[in-house]
Structures are given as structure tokens and as C-alpha cells.
Amino acid sequence: DITVNVGGTITGGEFLATDEWGFTFDMNIYGAATIEELKLDGNGATTVFVGNGIDAATLTVAQSYMSKSGSVSVTINSGSSMTVDAPSFGWTSGGELEFRPEFPSTFDLVGTGTLRLINDGTYAASLFGTGLIGNGGTTAVTSAQDGDYLVYSTIPEPTSMSLLALGGLALLRRRRRA
């Protein structure tokens, strides 16, 4: 297990979680983490949490290769982000987050959590065989080019937007009365 606490940082190095026998691996990023090489490859269950929904956390991965024969769950909580910055192991065209489709593997963007994949014309990271969901599957996810990155984020649900609009109108009405 790897945990980076609030206010803590970790930089550099190679994190390799590979197994033959189905061990579990947990990574909890509650501060800032920059990892040179993140390779998750094995038969066990892997869980990655970026942020705790209160404090913003960042996970930046220079090279990634996530080819799992077991289940993988990556949760990027509200206010936090995960960035994949460079090509992955053995790929010259870009980084790839690859999970085998026969196993239940997902990226879950919670609230304002974002996933940023390099897409700068030289490198193009991609999702392959991976389910990308918002708020546990209750919210749609959209992507947009932002500089050198393709950024995935949730689309606010209509009910929340309606409540925000009603709150704004109530404030305007109150202000007029004053």
C-alpha cells in the first residue's frame, strides 16, 4: 500500500505492482504525487484514490502502463486530478491506460474530479478497454481539449443546475427588496 497524506509529496521513482497470485494493492493520494513510472500489472485487485473529496490532491504520472488481469478501480475525487504526461512502456505513439475488458475496471470521476491525458500532437494517451464513469455511474462524462491535454470531467446533472439557478434568482429577488 502507498499513501501520500494531505500536505505530503512524493516524487520520482518507479512504482510497480505486479503479481502472479492475486494480491491487492491500494494507493491513496491525499497530497501531491509525481510518479515517473506507474505500472499496474497483475491478477489482484488494485484500488487508487486521488483526493478525499475535501482536500484537493494531484497525481501526475510521467509514464504509465496499466494492463491488469484483475479488477482496477481508480477514483478521482472532487477537486482532485490525475494527469498522464508521457508515452507508456513499450508504446511510441503515446500513453495508454489499458484494462482488459473482461474484468470490472473503471475510472470514476467524482464531483469536479478530472482525468487529464496528454494529447499534444507528439504523444496521445488513450483509454483502452476502460470504463470511464462519473459519480458512480450517475453522471455523464465529457472530454475537451485544453492546451496539450484531453481533459475528462463530469457534466453537472440538470437537477443540480436547476437548484443553483433557483438559488441565484432568490438572491437577486432578495437584493431587489433590500
Rosetta silent file (secondary structure, phi, psi, omega in degrees, C-alpha in Angstrom):
SEQUENCE: DITVNVGGTITGGEFLATDEWGFTFDMNIYGAATIEELKLDGNGATTVFVGNGIDAATLTVAQSYMSKSGSVSVTINSGSSMTVDAPSFGWTSGGELEFRPEFPSTFDLVGTGTLRLINDGTYAASLFGTGLIGNGGTTAVTSAQDGDYLVYSTIPEPTSMSLLALGGLALLRRRRRA
SCORE:     score description
SCORE:     0.000 S_00000001
   1 L     0.000  143.135  176.909    0.000    0.000    0.000 S_00000001
   2 E  -126.206  128.902  176.419    1.127    3.560   -0.756 S_00000001
   3 E  -131.324  130.005  171.481   -0.381    6.628    0.966 S_00000001
   4 E  -113.634  114.744 -174.276    0.553   10.275    0.442 S_00000001
   5 L   -79.699  168.962  177.392   -1.153   12.345    3.138 S_00000001
   6 L   -55.794  130.333 -178.041   -2.583   15.873    2.946 S_00000001
   7 L    83.443  -12.303 -179.800    0.313   18.307    2.602 S_00000001
   8 L   -88.001  158.771  177.342    2.671   15.454    1.757 S_00000001
   9 E  -136.227  153.936  171.679    4.505   14.959   -1.525 S_00000001
  10 E  -142.453  134.610 -179.801    6.201   12.111   -3.304 S_00000001
  11 E  -135.168  154.774  173.607    8.232   12.484   -6.472 S_00000001
  12 L    72.574 -177.563  173.498   10.164   10.307   -8.856 S_00000001
  13 L    84.303  172.271  177.726   10.713    6.620   -8.866 S_00000001
  14 E  -118.200  129.796  176.066    9.044    3.605  -10.347 S_00000001
  15 E  -113.081  114.328 -176.387    6.021    2.038   -8.751 S_00000001
  16 E  -120.273  116.208  175.722    5.486   -1.466   -9.981 S_00000001
  17 E  -114.391   98.261 -180.000    2.591   -3.517   -8.709 S_00000001
  18 E  -133.100  143.644 -179.556    2.786   -6.874  -10.379 S_00000001
  19 L  -153.471  163.173  177.926    1.831  -10.232   -9.073 S_00000001
  20 L  -110.994  -14.290 -168.193    1.126  -13.760  -10.087 S_00000001
  21 L  -117.862    5.582  174.840   -1.128  -14.775   -7.210 S_00000001
  22 L    88.134   35.614  175.303   -3.826  -12.153   -6.851 S_00000001
  23 L   -72.369  162.505  175.058   -2.597   -9.807   -4.110 S_00000001
  24 L   -99.628  152.361  179.552   -4.374   -6.481   -3.533 S_00000001
  25 E  -138.597  126.318  178.970   -2.699   -3.088   -3.987 S_00000001
  26 E  -119.970  135.014  174.743   -4.032    0.217   -2.654 S_00000001
  27 E  -126.943  122.207 -179.966   -2.757    3.692   -3.495 S_00000001
  28 E  -119.522  113.263 -179.474   -4.199    6.692   -1.628 S_00000001
  29 E  -108.928  109.034  178.557   -3.081   10.134   -2.807 S_00000001
  30 L  -114.155    0.114  177.285   -4.270   12.911   -0.482 S_00000001
  31 L  -124.180 -130.076  178.752   -1.402   15.312   -1.231 S_00000001
  32 E  -121.409  129.649  179.658    0.709   15.729   -4.366 S_00000001
  33 E  -132.424  131.891  172.391    2.375   12.811   -6.119 S_00000001
  34 E  -122.565  116.830 -175.617    4.541   12.777   -9.224 S_00000001
  35 E  -117.049  127.292 -179.479    5.460    9.286  -10.317 S_00000001
  36 E   -65.577  -50.762 -177.295    7.932    8.608  -13.121 S_00000001
  37 E  -135.529  120.028  177.657    6.684    5.134  -13.971 S_00000001
  38 E  -118.082  112.210 -179.156    3.443    3.605  -12.747 S_00000001
  39 E  -124.374  114.985  176.998    2.929    0.047  -13.846 S_00000001
  40 E  -111.572  109.632 -173.424   -0.010   -1.915  -12.521 S_00000001
  41 E  -146.827  110.680  178.763    0.134   -5.409  -13.904 S_00000001
  42 L   172.307 -168.381 -172.958   -1.168   -8.480  -12.229 S_00000001
  43 L  -103.242   -8.186 -175.354   -4.054  -10.660  -11.163 S_00000001
  44 L   -85.918 -169.437  177.931   -5.164   -8.980   -7.933 S_00000001
  45 L   -99.376  128.470  179.010   -7.471   -6.084   -7.157 S_00000001
  46 E  -115.473  132.488  177.778   -5.986   -2.590   -7.421 S_00000001
  47 E  -126.974  127.992  177.694   -7.621    0.482   -5.893 S_00000001
  48 E  -123.987  124.742  174.265   -6.351    4.037   -6.434 S_00000001
  49 E  -114.832  127.069  174.957   -7.919    7.041   -4.667 S_00000001
  50 E  -113.147  110.118 -178.300   -6.871   10.560   -5.659 S_00000001
  51 L    84.625  162.296 -179.879   -8.143   13.033   -3.076 S_00000001
  52 L  -117.043    9.309  179.590  -10.628   12.587   -0.274 S_00000001
  53 L    87.076   -9.872  178.682  -13.355   14.920   -1.550 S_00000001
  54 L  -113.736  -55.171  178.814  -12.356   17.670    0.894 S_00000001
  55 L   -97.956  136.485  179.395   -8.703   18.446    0.182 S_00000001
  56 L   -72.401  139.343  177.796   -7.502   18.680   -3.432 S_00000001
  57 L  -131.451  154.948  177.741   -4.891   16.130   -4.452 S_00000001
  58 E  -132.448  138.088  173.673   -2.878   15.662   -7.628 S_00000001
  59 E  -125.862  115.615  177.349   -1.360   12.576   -9.180 S_00000001
  60 E  -112.893  126.356 -177.331    0.939   13.171  -12.145 S_00000001
  61 E  -118.829  120.940 -179.510    2.274   10.127  -13.945 S_00000001
  62 E   -73.901  -45.386  177.327    5.096   10.525  -16.473 S_00000001
  63 E  -132.736  137.775 -179.716    4.802    7.020  -17.890 S_00000001
  64 E  -138.462  147.873  170.845    2.003    4.604  -17.290 S_00000001
  65 E  -151.324  111.303 -177.791    1.054    1.135  -18.216 S_00000001
  66 E  -120.960   89.327  179.945   -1.911   -0.383  -16.507 S_00000001
  67 L  -116.961   96.595 -172.898   -2.592   -3.754  -18.005 S_00000001
  68 E  -105.381  142.713  169.454   -4.445   -5.725  -15.423 S_00000001
  69 L   -98.851    0.281  176.230   -5.783   -9.222  -15.420 S_00000001
  70 L  -118.800 -174.751 -178.096   -7.629   -8.337  -12.226 S_00000001
  71 L   -81.341  144.790  177.754  -10.026   -5.549  -11.333 S_00000001
  72 E  -129.740  133.508  176.461   -8.824   -1.950  -11.146 S_00000001
  73 E  -128.978  117.544  176.360  -10.717    0.923   -9.579 S_00000001
  74 E  -114.974  120.635  178.349   -9.395    4.485   -9.892 S_00000001
  75 E  -115.436  121.968  177.264  -11.433    7.165   -8.107 S_00000001
  76 E  -109.552  107.079 -173.050  -10.571   10.824   -8.666 S_00000001
  77 L   -79.305  166.906 -175.885  -12.482   12.763   -6.025 S_00000001
  78 L   -52.652  132.633  179.472  -13.888   16.282   -6.230 S_00000001
  79 L    83.524   -4.485 -175.997  -11.253   18.991   -6.626 S_00000001
  80 L  -110.917  164.303 -179.759   -8.522   16.474   -7.480 S_00000001
  81 E  -146.780  153.632  172.164   -6.868   15.437  -10.729 S_00000001
  82 E  -124.491  130.273 -178.621   -4.795   12.713  -12.318 S_00000001
  83 E  -121.655  129.679  173.178   -2.559   13.601  -15.261 S_00000001
  84 E  -106.666  116.548 -164.771   -0.851   11.150  -17.603 S_00000001
  85 L  -101.728  -16.127 -171.274    2.028   13.061  -19.159 S_00000001
  86 L  -150.296  178.484 -179.699    4.072   10.897  -21.499 S_00000001
  87 L   -65.727  156.555 -179.814    4.161    7.705  -23.516 S_00000001
  88 L   -91.942  177.509  179.713    3.733    4.436  -21.735 S_00000001
  89 L   -58.651  126.183  172.501    6.008    1.447  -21.586 S_00000001
  90 L    76.408    1.283 -179.582    6.627   -0.031  -24.998 S_00000001
  91 L  -114.204  127.778  179.821    4.383    2.414  -26.850 S_00000001
  92 L   -94.687  -14.863 -176.488    5.904    5.053  -29.088 S_00000001
  93 L   -94.120   -8.857  177.692    2.639    6.767  -30.007 S_00000001
  94 L   149.149  169.216 -179.956    1.501    7.667  -26.513 S_00000001
  95 L   -74.281  147.094 -179.583    0.450    6.550  -23.069 S_00000001
  96 E  -136.515  129.242  173.632   -2.313    4.058  -22.774 S_00000001
  97 E   -98.064  101.260 -170.982   -4.401    3.166  -19.769 S_00000001
  98 E  -114.563  122.663  171.931   -5.324   -0.354  -20.686 S_00000001
  99 E  -123.524  142.088  179.232   -7.517   -2.669  -18.693 S_00000001
 100 L   -69.703  128.737 -174.130   -8.764   -5.951  -20.023 S_00000001
 101 L   -63.770  -18.499 -178.730  -12.481   -5.595  -20.736 S_00000001
 102 L   -77.066   -7.159  178.313  -13.359   -8.970  -19.235 S_00000001
 103 L  -113.064  146.316 -177.073  -12.535   -7.655  -15.743 S_00000001
 104 L   -74.004   98.247 -178.682  -14.504   -4.922  -13.942 S_00000001
 105 L  -127.932  132.589 -177.087  -12.199   -1.900  -14.223 S_00000001
 106 E  -144.508  153.618  162.914  -13.251    1.725  -14.025 S_00000001
 107 E  -105.591  126.980  179.491  -12.159    5.320  -13.654 S_00000001
 108 E  -117.088  116.977  176.261  -14.715    7.170  -11.540 S_00000001
 109 E   -94.536  117.833 -176.785  -14.717   10.967  -11.627 S_00000001
 110 L  -104.460  127.776  179.024  -16.470   12.276   -8.526 S_00000001
 111 L    59.130 -117.584 -178.954  -17.828   15.836   -8.487 S_00000001
 112 L   -98.528   18.625  176.296  -15.187   18.086  -10.033 S_00000001
 113 L   -64.353  143.930 -178.066  -12.510   15.394  -10.265 S_00000001
 114 E  -132.407  149.070  172.929  -10.649   15.368  -13.600 S_00000001
 115 E  -116.061  124.350 -177.423   -8.545   12.989  -15.647 S_00000001
 116 E  -116.934  122.240  179.609   -6.023   14.678  -17.967 S_00000001
 117 E  -115.621  132.888 -179.995   -4.350   12.699  -20.764 S_00000001
 118 E   -57.465  135.637  177.868   -1.518   14.107  -22.881 S_00000001
 119 E  -154.894   65.646 -170.681   -2.622   14.918  -26.430 S_00000001
 120 L  -102.872   11.505 -178.682   -0.005   17.351  -27.720 S_00000001
 121 L    95.903  -28.089  175.119    0.449   16.174  -31.303 S_00000001
 122 L   -98.283  -48.296  179.170    3.508   14.070  -30.383 S_00000001
 123 L  -115.318  142.205  177.184    2.001   11.940  -27.644 S_00000001
 124 E  -139.065   96.265  176.881   -1.618   10.895  -27.352 S_00000001
 125 L   -70.317  151.843 -177.584   -2.557    8.966  -24.231 S_00000001
 126 E  -146.356  161.408  173.257   -5.746    6.976  -24.517 S_00000001
 127 E   -98.737  132.322 -178.569   -8.182    4.857  -22.581 S_00000001
 128 E  -132.919  119.054  177.869   -8.440    1.296  -23.859 S_00000001
 129 L    66.884   24.747 -173.786  -10.946   -1.218  -22.544 S_00000001
 130 L  -118.958  134.221  173.715  -11.663    1.038  -19.576 S_00000001
 131 E   -82.983  127.127  177.528  -14.998    2.209  -18.243 S_00000001
 132 E  -112.495  115.610 -175.336  -14.998    5.950  -17.510 S_00000001
 133 E  -126.414  162.103  176.832  -17.896    6.949  -15.278 S_00000001
 134 E  -118.362  132.236  177.121  -18.997    9.994  -13.324 S_00000001
 135 H    50.614   50.207  177.651  -20.221    9.925   -9.723 S_00000001
 136 H    70.770   18.896  178.223  -20.509    6.153   -9.582 S_00000001
 137 H    97.957    4.183 -177.926  -22.229    5.980  -12.961 S_00000001
 138 L   -95.004   -9.868 -175.954  -24.964    8.540  -12.240 S_00000001
 139 E  -128.816  142.917  177.864  -23.443   11.452  -14.179 S_00000001
 140 L   -71.671  154.206  177.687  -22.262   11.776  -17.772 S_00000001
 141 E  -116.337  139.951  178.621  -18.582   12.391  -18.546 S_00000001
 142 E  -123.731  161.882  175.441  -17.338   14.751  -21.223 S_00000001
 143 E  -129.775  148.046  178.672  -13.941   15.422  -22.767 S_00000001
 144 E  -150.453  143.477  177.148  -12.441   18.626  -24.127 S_00000001
 145 E   -75.104  128.880  177.958   -9.040   19.621  -25.450 S_00000001
 146 E  -133.216   96.926 -175.614   -7.291   22.037  -23.055 S_00000001
 147 L    64.568 -123.586 -179.036   -3.852   23.022  -24.332 S_00000001
 148 L   -89.722    8.647 -174.284   -1.779   19.869  -24.616 S_00000001
 149 E  -124.366  146.803  167.754   -4.286   17.726  -22.706 S_00000001
 150 E   -95.999  118.015 -172.827   -7.540   15.935  -23.311 S_00000001
 151 E  -108.133  124.161  176.287   -9.463   16.595  -20.089 S_00000001
 152 E  -100.147  133.193  177.928  -12.249   14.322  -18.882 S_00000001
 153 E  -150.372  167.815 -179.722  -14.724   15.729  -16.364 S_00000001
 154 E   -83.291  154.046  174.685  -18.294   15.235  -15.214 S_00000001
 155 L   -98.132  124.956  179.533  -21.252   17.118  -16.637 S_00000001
 156 L   -57.451  136.748 -179.433  -23.335   18.708  -13.872 S_00000001
 157 L   -70.551  150.387 -177.142  -26.689   16.978  -13.647 S_00000001
 158 H   -57.498  -35.561 -179.513  -29.752   19.055  -14.628 S_00000001
 159 H   -63.216  -44.533  179.051  -31.243   18.921  -11.131 S_00000001
 160 H   -63.364  -42.463  179.367  -28.151   20.484   -9.557 S_00000001
 161 H   -64.062  -38.975  178.866  -28.011   23.166  -12.211 S_00000001
 162 H   -64.226  -42.826  179.006  -31.712   23.945  -11.677 S_00000001
 163 H   -64.426  -39.382  176.603  -31.216   24.280   -7.915 S_00000001
 164 H   -62.982  -42.022  179.603  -28.256   26.610   -8.459 S_00000001
 165 H   -63.969  -43.904  178.564  -30.332   28.744  -10.836 S_00000001
 166 H   -62.963  -40.394  176.852  -33.231   28.948   -8.340 S_00000001
 167 H   -62.219  -41.468  178.127  -30.825   29.925   -5.567 S_00000001
 168 H   -64.062  -41.632  178.002  -29.382   32.671   -7.766 S_00000001
 169 H   -64.727  -40.077  177.877  -32.848   34.000   -8.588 S_00000001
 170 H   -62.252  -40.179  177.939  -33.775   34.035   -4.889 S_00000001
 171 H   -65.227  -41.588  178.171  -30.649   36.053   -4.104 S_00000001
 172 H   -63.419  -42.554 -179.785  -31.446   38.546   -6.863 S_00000001
 173 H   -64.062  -42.887  179.014  -35.027   38.919   -5.624 S_00000001
 174 H   -62.724  -39.570 -177.968  -33.844   39.430   -2.046 S_00000001
 175 H   -66.263  -39.947  179.083  -31.325   42.015   -3.207 S_00000001
 176 H   -63.850  -38.242  179.142  -34.015   43.975   -5.090 S_00000001
 177 H   -66.257  -35.407 -178.722  -36.205   44.100   -1.987 S_00000001
 178 L   -71.819    0.000    0.000  -33.343   45.467    0.091 S_00000001
